[in-house]
Structure formats: structure tokens, C-alpha cells
Amino acid sequence: KAAAEAKAAEAKASAEAKAAAEAKAAAADTFASEFGCLDENVRMITTLKKCEPGINGGFSKTGQLAALIGSVIISLMAIGAWILLNPDESFNYGFNLGLAVVAIGWIGCQIDSFLGAWFENRGLLTKGGVNALSIFSGMLIMLAWLSWF
């Protein structure tokens, strides 16, 4: 019985982590897009050449910081949800999941920038297609993280 309960708790934690991973990629990208376009020093992520603010695939210090802040906000909410939904579980596990959410959120934002530069700028994907693929990639990275740790 204890093994079955542990397996059910692990599956629940996995579902919660996947949901947080999906949300953080979207939040990081939105923060980076909205605040990054205010920066005058924008570079294309694929070539590092200077480009116009707001272009798909552009990145800046302001945008990178905003992406990190967006990931941290989602991570704090994920840790809070972890504490509320898993009062008998280890805080360290929930905190580690939160750290993974921060890292994967930032990585998901970079993936979105690459996909935007490579595919959206060439008309091969829409903004929605790029967003869906970057969110999906964040979920896959979280699944890999969960299976590894």
C-alpha cells in the first residue's frame, strides 16, 4: 500500500511540474517580448548581429532579465502550490522543482527565440506555432528532468 501511495504522489508531482513547465515557458517569452523591445541593444539570436527591437529572434539584456523574472514568478507560484497540495512531502523536492521551473522557463524562452528566427521570420511557422513548439519543448525538458532526478 505504501508503495502504491508513493507512486500516486510521484505521478501527481509529475503532473504539477509539467503544468508549471508549460506556464513558465509562456510567461518567460511574454516578459522577454514585452520588456525586451524597450532595449536599444537588440541582437539576433542566430547571428548575434544588431537588429530592430521587437523582431522575432531578437534578444537583449533587458529581455533576458525579464524572461528570468517571468520564470521566477511562475516558479514561486509552483512552489506555493507544491506546499499547499503536498503538506506531507519534502519541501526540498518542491523547491528543487521550482528551481527546475526557473531554468526550463529561461531555456524555453531561448528556444522560442531560435524558432522565431529560423521559422517564423521565413513564414514557415506562425507565432502560435512557434509558441506551441516552445511550450511543448519546455514540457519535454521537464519530463526529462523528472525522469532523471
XYZ file of C-alpha atoms in Angstrom:
149
model
C 0.000 0.000 0.000
C 2.806 2.425 0.868
C 4.472 1.791 -2.490
C 1.204 2.487 -4.330
C 0.718 5.728 -2.378
C 4.282 6.812 -3.149
C 3.774 6.076 -6.844
C 0.498 8.078 -6.858
C 2.216 11.019 -5.120
C 5.037 10.901 -7.678
C 2.555 10.921 -10.579
C 0.728 13.884 -9.020
C 4.006 15.785 -8.579
C 4.934 14.978 -12.170
C 1.636 16.391 -13.465
C 2.060 19.542 -11.371
C 5.626 20.019 -12.602
C 4.593 19.565 -16.248
C 1.856 22.187 -15.842
C 4.335 24.609 -14.282
C 6.823 23.907 -17.077
C 4.215 24.786 -19.695
C 3.223 28.012 -17.925
C 6.767 29.193 -17.315
C 7.806 28.953 -20.969
C 4.869 31.143 -21.971
C 5.473 33.619 -19.135
C 9.192 33.915 -19.807
C 8.606 34.535 -23.508
C 5.872 37.102 -22.847
C 8.005 39.003 -20.336
C 11.010 38.923 -22.675
C 8.960 40.143 -25.637
C 7.201 42.956 -23.802
C 10.214 44.319 -21.946
C 12.995 43.303 -24.335
C 11.663 45.541 -27.103
C 12.351 48.550 -24.845
C 16.084 47.865 -25.086
C 18.038 49.631 -27.830
C 20.774 46.986 -27.994
C 18.958 44.012 -29.550
C 20.810 41.170 -31.279
C 19.551 38.339 -33.474
C 19.905 35.115 -31.507
C 21.111 33.144 -34.546
C 23.765 35.569 -35.844
C 24.378 37.985 -32.927
C 24.043 40.851 -35.425
C 22.265 44.011 -34.334
C 18.549 44.005 -35.217
C 15.416 46.042 -34.605
C 13.666 45.729 -31.221
C 10.588 43.515 -31.409
C 11.764 41.314 -34.282
C 11.321 37.548 -33.950
C 14.555 36.038 -32.691
C 15.876 39.279 -31.226
C 17.283 39.226 -27.707
C 18.611 41.832 -25.313
C 19.841 42.097 -21.737
C 16.516 43.615 -20.713
C 14.601 40.799 -22.403
C 16.802 38.115 -20.860
C 16.324 39.597 -17.392
C 12.569 39.851 -17.979
C 12.464 36.194 -19.084
C 14.247 35.183 -15.898
C 11.849 37.254 -13.777
C 8.849 35.679 -15.547
C 10.247 32.227 -14.826
C 10.874 33.110 -11.173
C 7.292 34.351 -10.757
C 5.861 31.098 -12.144
C 8.341 29.136 -10.053
C 7.266 30.899 -6.850
C 3.651 30.069 -7.658
C 4.626 26.442 -8.380
C 6.477 26.179 -5.045
C 3.476 27.713 -3.254
C 1.138 25.233 -4.940
C 3.527 22.418 -4.026
C 3.435 23.411 -0.347
C -0.369 23.666 -0.335
C -1.012 20.441 -2.235
C 1.740 18.329 -0.672
C 1.938 19.297 3.022
C 3.371 15.903 3.994
C 6.046 15.850 1.291
C 9.584 17.161 1.485
C 9.935 20.916 0.945
C 13.306 20.292 -0.717
C 11.700 18.320 -3.534
C 9.203 21.128 -4.179
C 11.975 23.719 -4.028
C 14.085 21.709 -6.493
C 11.093 21.508 -8.832
C 10.819 25.296 -8.527
C 14.465 25.733 -9.490
C 13.928 23.445 -12.468
C 10.945 25.588 -13.497
C 13.142 28.719 -13.458
C 15.859 27.115 -15.580
C 13.455 25.480 -18.017
C 11.441 28.697 -18.341
C 14.517 30.605 -19.410
C 15.575 27.797 -21.773
C 12.059 27.683 -23.255
C 12.294 31.393 -23.995
C 15.576 30.846 -25.856
C 14.006 28.015 -27.843
C 11.136 30.354 -28.756
C 13.636 32.940 -29.997
C 15.504 30.405 -32.123
C 12.275 29.035 -33.612
C 11.064 32.568 -34.316
C 14.315 33.476 -36.060
C 14.535 30.274 -38.068
C 10.905 29.551 -38.949
C 8.586 32.462 -38.193
C 10.707 35.076 -39.944
C 10.741 32.837 -43.047
C 6.964 32.333 -42.963
C 7.270 28.616 -42.171
C 5.511 28.888 -38.795
C 3.060 31.333 -37.280
C 3.522 32.997 -33.896
C 1.096 30.425 -32.477
C 3.098 27.568 -33.979
C 6.340 28.886 -32.505
C 4.698 29.363 -29.099
C 3.186 25.876 -29.150
C 6.522 24.272 -30.050
C 8.470 26.201 -27.411
C 5.893 25.404 -24.710
C 5.912 21.748 -25.785
C 9.713 21.700 -25.689
C 9.637 23.099 -22.147
C 7.276 20.313 -21.146
C 9.573 17.709 -22.730
C 12.591 19.135 -20.912
C 10.659 18.967 -17.634
C 9.678 15.355 -18.355
C 13.340 14.533 -18.983
C 14.307 16.305 -15.751
C 11.659 14.426 -13.775
C 12.777 11.079 -15.171
C 16.431 11.888 -14.475
C 16.022 13.081 -10.882
